[in-house]
C-alpha cells in the first residue's frame, strides 16, 4: 500500500508539472503573438542642430599682399684687386673685415720702387725731348735767317747781272762781264734752293721733336699711372669684406685683396612664380613700381624696411623657374647683404571681392550660406586670390550673406544650425594670451647681461634688444627666445 501511495503521489506531481509547463508555454505563445501583431511605436525624434560660426560677407576693395622670401644684396660691390705686383709696404688701420671706409681713403700701398724708377726715366725722356724741341726751334730760326740772306744775295746778283746786260747793250760792257754776272746770279739762286732745303729739314726736325715729346709725355703718363696703381684707394663709401692682404705680403697683378660693399645701397632679390609675376605687371607689360616691406625676424625683434620694385631679371637662369625680381630699399637700418628676409609686395587693388577664412571654401568651389529658418545651402563662388589663412572670393549673391567660417563633414545642404556671429563669439571666446611681460629686476638684469656678452650678435640688433629690455613691458616671444638660448 505504501508503495502504491508513493507511486500515485509521484504521478500526480508529474501531471501537475506538465500542466504548469503547458500553461506557461501557452502564456509565452500568446505574448509573442500579441507582440508581433501589435503596431510598432516609435519614440519622437528631435532634429539635431549644429552650432556654427558665421561671418557676414561684405564686398570691398582689397590690395592683396604677395609674400615671398628673398635675400639682401648690395647694388654696388667692388672687388679690390692689385693693379701692380710687389710687396705690401703700408696697410691702412681700417683695412680689416667689416671696417667702414670713406671714398678716397688709402687702403694699402705696394712697394713703388720699380714704378718710381720707370717714372723718373720717363720724366728724363720728356726733358730730353723738350730740349730737342727747343734746339730744333732754334735751328729752324737760323735756317729761316740763312734763307732770307741767300735771297738777298740772289737779288743782288740778279741786279748786277741786269746792269751788265744794260752796259753790254749800250756798248760799254763786255760779254765776259755779262757771263761772269750771270754765273754769279745762278750760283746765288742755287744757294737759295740749298737754304730752302735746309729750312725744310729744320721744319721736319721740329715736327719730329714735337712727336718725340708727345711720345715721351705718353710714356711718362703711363709711368705715372703705374706709380699710382701702387696705391689702392676706396672708390666709394662702404664696408670691407673678404680681406686677405697683410702688410709685408707679396701680391700679384689682379689678385683679389678685399671686397668693398656699399651697405647703404641695398636691395632685395626674390624669386616668384610666373603667375605671381604676371599680376605685378602694368598695362605696358613692365614691372610696376609697387611698394614692398622687408622683415628680418631676429631674437623676437623684427627689423623692417620699405622699398619699391625696380626691375626683373633679363632671362630665366638655367635650371630655374619663375622670375627673379629686385626691389630697392630705403634706409634699411640693421640689414646686411646676405640676410634671408621675408618680402611682402602690395599688389594692385582688386574691387568687389569678399574676404573670408580659407576654411569656409570647399574643394568643389562652394561655401555654405545661411538661409531662412537657419538652414544651410551651398553657394558656388570663384576664388580670386589666397591671402595667408584667408581667401578673396566672388559670387552671385555672396555679398550680404552669412557664410559658415569652418566647413565640416557634418554640415551640408538643408542642415539646421545655430549661428554664432562675431558678437556672440567675442563674448564666449577666451581672452587672448599675454604677449607682453613685466620683468622682475633680477630677470631683466640677467637677460641684459646675456645680450651684452653675446659677441656673435650684430651691434645694431644688440642695441635694439637692450632698448626693448629696458621698457616696462617686454615682448614674451623675445624673452622666451633669449631664455631658451641661455639654457634657463
Coordinates of C-alpha atoms in Angstrom, one line a residue:
X1 CA 0.0 0.0 0.0
X2 CA 2.8 2.3 0.8
X3 CA 4.4 1.7 -2.5
X4 CA 1.2 2.3 -4.3
X5 CA 0.6 5.6 -2.4
X6 CA 4.1 6.9 -3.2
X7 CA 3.7 6.0 -6.9
X8 CA 0.4 7.8 -7.2
X9 CA 1.8 10.8 -5.4
X10 CA 4.7 10.9 -7.9
X11 CA 2.4 10.5 -10.8
X12 CA 0.3 13.4 -9.5
X13 CA 3.2 15.7 -9.2
X14 CA 4.4 14.8 -12.7
X15 CA 0.9 15.6 -14.1
X16 CA 0.8 18.9 -12.2
X17 CA 4.3 19.8 -13.6
X18 CA 3.3 19.0 -17.1
X19 CA 0.1 21.1 -16.8
X20 CA 2.1 24.0 -15.5
X21 CA 4.6 23.7 -18.4
X22 CA 1.8 23.7 -20.9
X23 CA 0.1 26.7 -19.2
X24 CA 3.4 28.6 -19.3
X25 CA 4.1 27.7 -22.9
X26 CA 0.6 29.0 -23.8
X27 CA 1.2 32.3 -22.0
X28 CA 4.5 32.8 -23.8
X29 CA 3.0 31.9 -27.2
X30 CA 0.1 34.4 -26.6
X31 CA 2.6 37.1 -25.5
X32 CA 4.8 36.6 -28.6
X33 CA 1.8 36.7 -30.9
X34 CA 0.4 39.9 -29.3
X35 CA 3.9 41.5 -29.6
X36 CA 4.2 40.6 -33.2
X37 CA 0.7 41.6 -34.1
X38 CA 0.9 45.0 -32.2
X39 CA 1.8 48.2 -34.3
X40 CA 5.4 49.5 -33.8
X41 CA 5.6 52.5 -31.6
X42 CA 8.4 55.0 -32.5
X43 CA 9.6 57.5 -29.9
X44 CA 9.5 61.1 -31.0
X45 CA 12.9 62.2 -32.5
X46 CA 14.4 65.7 -32.3
X47 CA 16.2 67.3 -35.2
X48 CA 20.0 67.8 -34.5
X49 CA 21.1 71.4 -34.6
X50 CA 24.8 72.3 -35.0
X51 CA 26.4 75.4 -33.7
X52 CA 28.5 77.1 -36.4
X53 CA 30.5 80.3 -36.7
X54 CA 29.2 82.6 -39.4
X55 CA 30.5 85.8 -40.9
X56 CA 28.6 88.5 -42.8
X57 CA 30.1 88.6 -46.4
X58 CA 30.9 92.2 -47.3
X59 CA 32.1 93.2 -50.8
X60 CA 35.2 95.5 -50.6
X61 CA 38.2 96.6 -52.4
X62 CA 41.3 94.8 -51.3
X63 CA 45.0 95.3 -52.1
X64 CA 46.4 91.8 -52.0
X65 CA 49.8 91.2 -50.4
X66 CA 52.2 88.8 -52.1
X67 CA 54.5 87.1 -49.6
X68 CA 57.8 85.6 -50.7
X69 CA 61.3 85.1 -49.4
X70 CA 64.4 87.0 -50.7
X71 CA 68.0 87.8 -50.0
X72 CA 69.5 91.2 -49.3
X73 CA 72.3 92.3 -51.6
X74 CA 74.2 95.5 -52.4
X75 CA 73.7 97.4 -55.6
X76 CA 77.4 98.4 -55.5
X77 CA 80.0 95.7 -54.8
X78 CA 83.6 96.2 -55.9
X79 CA 86.4 93.6 -55.9
X80 CA 89.6 95.3 -54.8
X81 CA 92.3 93.8 -56.9
X82 CA 96.0 94.6 -57.1
X83 CA 96.8 96.7 -60.2
X84 CA 100.5 96.1 -59.7
X85 CA 102.6 93.3 -58.3
X86 CA 105.0 93.7 -55.4
X87 CA 105.3 93.8 -51.6
X88 CA 102.7 95.5 -49.4
X89 CA 104.7 98.1 -47.5
X90 CA 101.8 100.0 -46.0
X91 CA 98.4 98.9 -44.8
X92 CA 95.6 101.2 -43.5
X93 CA 94.4 100.5 -39.9
X94 CA 90.9 100.3 -41.3
X95 CA 91.9 97.6 -43.9
X96 CA 90.1 94.8 -42.0
X97 CA 86.9 92.7 -42.1
X98 CA 83.8 94.9 -41.6
X99 CA 85.7 98.2 -41.4
X100 CA 84.0 101.3 -42.7
X101 CA 85.9 103.4 -45.2
X102 CA 85.3 106.6 -47.0
X103 CA 85.7 107.4 -50.7
X104 CA 89.4 108.3 -51.4
X105 CA 90.8 106.7 -48.2
X106 CA 94.2 105.0 -48.7
X107 CA 93.8 101.3 -48.1
X108 CA 97.2 99.9 -48.9
X109 CA 100.4 100.8 -50.7
X110 CA 102.6 98.4 -52.8
X111 CA 106.4 98.9 -53.0
X112 CA 106.7 101.7 -55.6
X113 CA 110.4 101.5 -56.2
X114 CA 110.3 100.0 -59.7
X115 CA 107.3 102.2 -60.7
X116 CA 109.1 105.3 -59.4
X117 CA 112.2 104.4 -61.3
X118 CA 110.3 103.9 -64.5
X119 CA 108.5 107.3 -63.9
X120 CA 111.8 109.1 -63.3
X121 CA 113.2 107.6 -66.6
X122 CA 110.1 108.7 -68.5
X123 CA 110.4 112.2 -66.9
X124 CA 114.0 112.4 -68.1
X125 CA 113.0 111.3 -71.6
X126 CA 110.4 114.1 -71.6
X127 CA 113.1 116.7 -70.6
X128 CA 115.4 115.4 -73.4
X129 CA 112.5 115.6 -75.9
X130 CA 111.8 119.2 -74.7
X131 CA 115.5 120.1 -75.2
X132 CA 115.5 118.6 -78.7
X133 CA 112.4 120.6 -79.4
X134 CA 114.0 123.8 -78.3
X135 CA 117.2 123.0 -80.3
X136 CA 115.1 122.2 -83.4
X137 CA 113.2 125.5 -83.0
X138 CA 116.5 127.5 -82.8
X139 CA 117.8 125.6 -85.8
X140 CA 114.6 126.5 -87.7
X141 CA 115.1 130.1 -86.9
X142 CA 118.7 130.0 -88.2
X143 CA 117.6 128.3 -91.3
X144 CA 115.0 130.9 -91.9
X145 CA 117.6 133.7 -91.4
X146 CA 120.0 132.0 -93.8
X147 CA 117.3 131.6 -96.4
X148 CA 116.5 135.3 -96.1
X149 CA 120.2 136.2 -96.5
X150 CA 120.5 133.9 -99.5
X151 CA 117.5 135.5 -101.2
X152 CA 119.0 138.9 -100.6
X153 CA 122.3 137.7 -102.1
X154 CA 120.4 136.3 -105.1
X155 CA 118.6 139.6 -105.6
X156 CA 121.9 141.5 -105.5
X157 CA 123.5 139.1 -108.0
X158 CA 120.4 139.4 -110.3
X159 CA 120.6 143.2 -110.3
X160 CA 124.3 143.0 -111.0
X161 CA 123.6 140.7 -113.9
X162 CA 120.9 143.1 -115.3
X163 CA 123.4 146.0 -115.0
X164 CA 126.0 144.1 -117.1
X165 CA 123.4 143.3 -119.6
X166 CA 122.4 147.0 -119.9
X167 CA 126.0 148.0 -120.2
X168 CA 126.6 145.5 -122.9
X169 CA 123.6 146.8 -124.8
X170 CA 124.9 150.3 -124.6
X171 CA 128.3 149.1 -125.8
X172 CA 130.1 149.8 -122.6
X173 CA 130.3 146.4 -121.1
X174 CA 131.8 143.2 -122.4
X175 CA 130.4 139.8 -122.9
X176 CA 132.8 138.2 -120.4
X177 CA 131.5 140.5 -117.7
X178 CA 127.9 139.6 -118.5
X179 CA 128.7 135.9 -118.3
X180 CA 130.5 136.3 -115.0
X181 CA 127.5 138.2 -113.6
X182 CA 125.1 135.6 -114.9
X183 CA 127.1 132.8 -113.3
X184 CA 127.1 134.7 -110.0
X185 CA 123.3 135.1 -110.2
X186 CA 122.9 131.4 -111.0
X187 CA 125.1 130.5 -108.0
X188 CA 123.0 132.8 -105.8
X189 CA 119.8 131.1 -106.9
X190 CA 121.3 127.7 -106.2
X191 CA 122.3 128.9 -102.7
X192 CA 118.6 129.9 -102.2
X193 CA 117.5 126.4 -103.1
X194 CA 120.0 124.9 -100.7
X195 CA 118.8 127.2 -97.9
X196 CA 115.2 126.3 -98.6
X197 CA 116.1 122.6 -98.4
X198 CA 117.9 123.3 -95.1
X199 CA 114.8 125.1 -93.8
X200 CA 112.6 122.2 -94.8
X201 CA 114.9 119.9 -92.9
X202 CA 114.8 122.1 -89.9
X203 CA 110.9 122.2 -90.0
X204 CA 110.9 118.4 -90.2
X205 CA 113.2 118.2 -87.2
X206 CA 110.8 120.5 -85.3
X207 CA 107.9 118.2 -86.2
X208 CA 109.9 115.1 -85.2
X209 CA 110.9 116.8 -81.9
X210 CA 107.2 117.5 -81.2
X211 CA 106.3 113.9 -82.0
X212 CA 109.1 112.6 -79.8
X213 CA 107.9 114.9 -77.0
X214 CA 104.4 113.6 -77.3
X215 CA 105.6 110.0 -77.1
X216 CA 107.7 110.8 -74.1
X217 CA 104.8 112.5 -72.4
X218 CA 102.6 109.5 -73.1
X219 CA 105.3 107.2 -71.6
X220 CA 105.5 109.5 -68.6
X221 CA 101.7 109.4 -68.1
X222 CA 101.7 105.6 -68.3
X223 CA 104.6 105.5 -65.8
X224 CA 102.6 107.9 -63.6
X225 CA 99.5 105.6 -63.8
X226 CA 101.7 102.6 -62.9
X227 CA 103.1 104.5 -60.0
X228 CA 99.5 105.5 -58.9
X229 CA 98.5 101.8 -59.2
X230 CA 100.8 101.1 -56.2
X231 CA 98.3 102.9 -54.0
X232 CA 94.8 101.3 -53.5
X233 CA 92.1 103.8 -52.5
X234 CA 88.4 103.3 -51.8
X235 CA 86.2 104.3 -54.7
X236 CA 83.1 104.9 -52.6
X237 CA 81.9 104.8 -49.0
X238 CA 81.3 101.3 -47.8
X239 CA 82.4 98.3 -45.7
X240 CA 85.3 95.9 -46.4
X241 CA 84.7 92.1 -46.7
X242 CA 86.8 89.1 -47.6
X243 CA 90.0 90.9 -46.6
X244 CA 93.1 88.8 -47.4
X245 CA 96.0 91.2 -47.7
X246 CA 98.6 91.6 -44.9
X247 CA 101.5 94.0 -44.5
X248 CA 104.7 92.5 -45.9
X249 CA 102.8 90.1 -48.2
X250 CA 103.7 89.6 -51.8
X251 CA 100.8 90.2 -54.2
X252 CA 100.5 89.7 -57.9
X253 CA 98.7 91.6 -60.6
X254 CA 94.9 91.2 -60.5
X255 CA 95.0 89.3 -57.2
X256 CA 91.8 89.9 -55.1
X257 CA 92.7 91.6 -51.8
X258 CA 89.3 92.5 -50.4
X259 CA 85.7 93.4 -51.4
X260 CA 84.2 96.8 -50.9
X261 CA 80.4 96.7 -50.3
X262 CA 78.2 99.8 -50.2
X263 CA 75.9 98.8 -47.3
X264 CA 73.7 101.9 -47.8
X265 CA 72.6 101.0 -51.3
X266 CA 70.8 97.8 -50.5
X267 CA 68.2 95.9 -52.5
X268 CA 66.4 92.6 -52.1
X269 CA 66.2 89.9 -54.8
X270 CA 63.3 87.4 -54.6
X271 CA 62.1 84.7 -56.9
X272 CA 58.4 84.3 -57.6
X273 CA 56.2 82.2 -59.8
X274 CA 55.2 83.2 -63.3
X275 CA 51.5 83.7 -62.4
X276 CA 52.6 85.9 -59.5
X277 CA 54.9 87.9 -61.8
X278 CA 52.1 88.4 -64.3
X279 CA 50.0 90.1 -61.6
X280 CA 52.7 92.6 -60.9
X281 CA 52.9 93.9 -64.5
X282 CA 51.4 97.3 -65.6
X283 CA 49.4 98.0 -68.8
X284 CA 52.7 98.2 -70.8
X285 CA 53.8 94.8 -69.7
X286 CA 56.6 96.2 -67.4
X287 CA 57.1 95.5 -63.8
X288 CA 55.1 98.1 -61.8
X289 CA 56.9 100.1 -59.1
X290 CA 54.9 98.6 -56.3
X291 CA 55.7 99.2 -52.6
X292 CA 57.4 96.3 -50.7
X293 CA 58.0 95.7 -47.0
X294 CA 61.0 93.6 -45.9
X295 CA 61.1 91.9 -42.5
X296 CA 64.1 90.2 -40.7
X297 CA 63.0 88.4 -37.5
X298 CA 65.9 88.3 -35.1
X299 CA 65.5 87.2 -31.4
X300 CA 61.9 88.2 -31.3
X301 CA 62.5 91.6 -32.8
X302 CA 61.5 92.3 -36.4
X303 CA 63.8 94.6 -38.4
X304 CA 61.6 96.3 -41.1
X305 CA 62.4 98.3 -44.1
X306 CA 60.4 99.6 -47.0
X307 CA 61.2 99.9 -50.7
X308 CA 59.8 99.7 -54.2
X309 CA 60.1 97.2 -57.1
X310 CA 62.6 98.4 -59.6
X311 CA 63.4 95.7 -62.2
X312 CA 63.3 92.0 -63.0
X313 CA 65.9 89.6 -64.4
X314 CA 66.6 89.7 -68.2
X315 CA 66.4 85.9 -68.5
X316 CA 65.5 82.8 -66.6
X317 CA 68.5 81.1 -65.2
X318 CA 69.4 77.6 -66.3
X319 CA 67.5 75.1 -64.2
X320 CA 65.4 77.8 -62.6
X321 CA 61.7 78.6 -62.8
X322 CA 59.6 81.7 -62.3
X323 CA 61.0 85.2 -62.3
X324 CA 63.7 86.9 -60.3
X325 CA 62.7 90.5 -59.4
X326 CA 64.5 93.2 -57.4
X327 CA 63.3 95.9 -55.0
X328 CA 65.3 98.9 -53.9
X329 CA 65.3 99.5 -50.1
X330 CA 65.0 102.9 -48.4
X331 CA 67.1 103.3 -45.2
X332 CA 67.5 99.6 -44.5
X333 CA 68.9 100.0 -40.9
X334 CA 70.3 96.9 -39.5
X335 CA 70.2 94.9 -42.7
X336 CA 73.3 93.3 -44.2
X337 CA 74.0 91.7 -47.6
X338 CA 73.2 88.0 -47.4
X339 CA 70.3 88.3 -45.0
X340 CA 67.4 86.0 -45.7
X341 CA 64.2 88.0 -45.3
X342 CA 60.5 87.9 -45.8
X343 CA 59.2 90.2 -48.5
X344 CA 55.7 91.5 -48.8
X345 CA 54.6 93.1 -52.0
X346 CA 51.4 95.2 -52.1
X347 CA 49.7 94.2 -55.4
X348 CA 47.3 96.5 -57.3
X349 CA 43.8 96.7 -55.7
X350 CA 41.1 94.3 -56.6
X351 CA 37.5 95.5 -56.3
X352 CA 34.2 93.8 -55.4
X353 CA 35.7 90.8 -53.5
X354 CA 34.7 89.2 -50.2
X355 CA 37.4 88.3 -47.7
X356 CA 36.7 85.0 -45.8
X357 CA 38.7 82.4 -43.9
X358 CA 40.1 79.7 -46.1
X359 CA 38.3 77.1 -44.1
X360 CA 35.0 78.4 -45.4
X361 CA 35.8 77.3 -49.0
X362 CA 35.2 73.7 -50.0
X363 CA 37.1 71.7 -52.6
X364 CA 34.2 71.9 -55.0
X365 CA 34.3 75.7 -55.0
X366 CA 31.3 76.4 -52.8
X367 CA 30.6 78.0 -49.5
X368 CA 27.7 77.3 -47.1
X369 CA 25.4 80.3 -46.6
X370 CA 22.7 80.7 -44.0
X371 CA 19.1 80.9 -45.4
X372 CA 15.6 81.1 -43.9
X373 CA 14.9 79.0 -40.7
X374 CA 18.7 78.9 -40.0
X375 CA 19.4 76.3 -42.6
X376 CA 22.4 75.9 -44.9
X377 CA 22.6 75.9 -48.6
X378 CA 25.8 75.7 -50.8
X379 CA 26.6 78.8 -53.0
X380 CA 29.1 78.5 -55.9
X381 CA 31.9 81.1 -55.7
X382 CA 35.1 81.9 -57.7
X383 CA 38.4 82.0 -55.9
X384 CA 40.2 85.3 -56.8
X385 CA 43.2 85.1 -54.5
X386 CA 44.6 83.4 -51.4
X387 CA 45.9 85.6 -48.7
X388 CA 47.5 83.6 -45.9
X389 CA 44.7 82.0 -43.9
X390 CA 42.1 84.0 -45.9
X391 CA 40.7 83.8 -49.4
X392 CA 39.2 86.5 -51.7
X393 CA 36.0 85.3 -53.3
X394 CA 33.4 86.5 -55.8
X395 CA 30.0 85.0 -56.4
X396 CA 26.4 85.9 -57.3
X397 CA 24.5 86.6 -54.1
X398 CA 27.6 86.2 -51.9
X399 CA 27.7 89.8 -50.7
X400 CA 25.4 90.4 -47.8
X401 CA 25.0 86.6 -47.0
X402 CA 26.1 84.9 -43.8
X403 CA 28.8 82.4 -44.5
X404 CA 29.9 79.5 -42.4
X405 CA 33.6 80.1 -41.3
X406 CA 34.6 76.4 -40.8
X407 CA 33.4 73.6 -43.1
X408 CA 32.7 70.2 -41.6
X409 CA 31.6 66.8 -43.0
X410 CA 28.6 67.1 -40.7
X411 CA 27.4 70.3 -42.4
X412 CA 25.6 70.2 -45.7
X413 CA 22.6 71.4 -47.6
X414 CA 19.4 71.7 -45.5
X415 CA 21.1 71.2 -42.2
X416 CA 19.7 73.3 -39.4
X417 CA 22.3 75.3 -37.4
X418 CA 22.6 77.7 -34.5
X419 CA 24.7 80.6 -35.9
X420 CA 27.4 82.1 -33.7
X421 CA 28.0 85.6 -35.0
X422 CA 31.0 87.8 -34.3
X423 CA 29.4 89.4 -31.3
X424 CA 28.5 86.1 -29.8
X425 CA 32.0 84.7 -30.4
X426 CA 33.6 87.7 -28.9
X427 CA 31.5 87.2 -25.7
X428 CA 32.3 83.5 -25.5
X429 CA 35.9 83.5 -26.7
X430 CA 38.6 83.2 -24.0
X431 CA 40.9 86.2 -23.6
X432 CA 44.0 86.4 -25.8
X433 CA 47.3 85.1 -24.5
X434 CA 49.5 87.7 -22.9
X435 CA 52.1 88.9 -25.4
X436 CA 53.8 91.5 -23.1
X437 CA 55.6 90.6 -19.9
X438 CA 56.6 92.7 -16.8
X439 CA 60.0 91.5 -15.8
X440 CA 61.5 91.5 -12.4
X441 CA 64.7 93.4 -11.9
X442 CA 66.8 90.2 -11.5
X443 CA 65.3 88.6 -14.6
X444 CA 65.8 91.8 -16.6
X445 CA 69.4 92.2 -15.4
X446 CA 70.1 88.5 -16.3
X447 CA 68.7 89.0 -19.9
X448 CA 70.6 92.2 -20.4
X449 CA 73.9 90.7 -19.2
X450 CA 73.4 87.8 -21.7
X451 CA 72.7 90.1 -24.6
X452 CA 75.8 92.3 -23.8
X453 CA 78.0 89.3 -23.5
X454 CA 76.9 87.8 -26.9
X455 CA 79.7 88.7 -29.2
X456 CA 78.1 87.0 -32.2
X457 CA 75.1 89.4 -32.2
X458 CA 75.4 92.5 -34.5
X459 CA 75.8 95.8 -32.6
X460 CA 72.7 97.4 -34.1
X461 CA 70.5 94.4 -33.1
X462 CA 72.1 94.2 -29.7
X463 CA 71.3 97.9 -29.0
X464 CA 67.8 97.4 -30.2
X465 CA 67.2 94.4 -27.9
X466 CA 68.7 96.2 -24.9
X467 CA 66.4 99.2 -25.5
X468 CA 63.4 96.9 -25.6
X469 CA 64.5 95.1 -22.4
X470 CA 64.7 98.4 -20.5
X471 CA 61.0 99.1 -21.2
X472 CA 58.4 98.4 -18.5
X473 CA 56.8 95.6 -20.7
X474 CA 58.8 93.3 -22.9
X475 CA 57.5 91.0 -25.7
X476 CA 57.0 87.5 -24.3
X477 CA 58.3 85.9 -27.5
X478 CA 61.6 87.8 -27.2
X479 CA 62.0 86.8 -23.6
X480 CA 61.3 83.1 -24.4
X481 CA 63.9 83.0 -27.2
X482 CA 66.6 84.7 -25.1
X483 CA 66.0 82.3 -22.1
X484 CA 66.0 79.3 -24.4
X485 CA 69.4 80.3 -25.6
X486 CA 70.6 81.0 -22.1
X487 CA 69.5 77.5 -21.1
X488 CA 67.1 78.5 -18.4

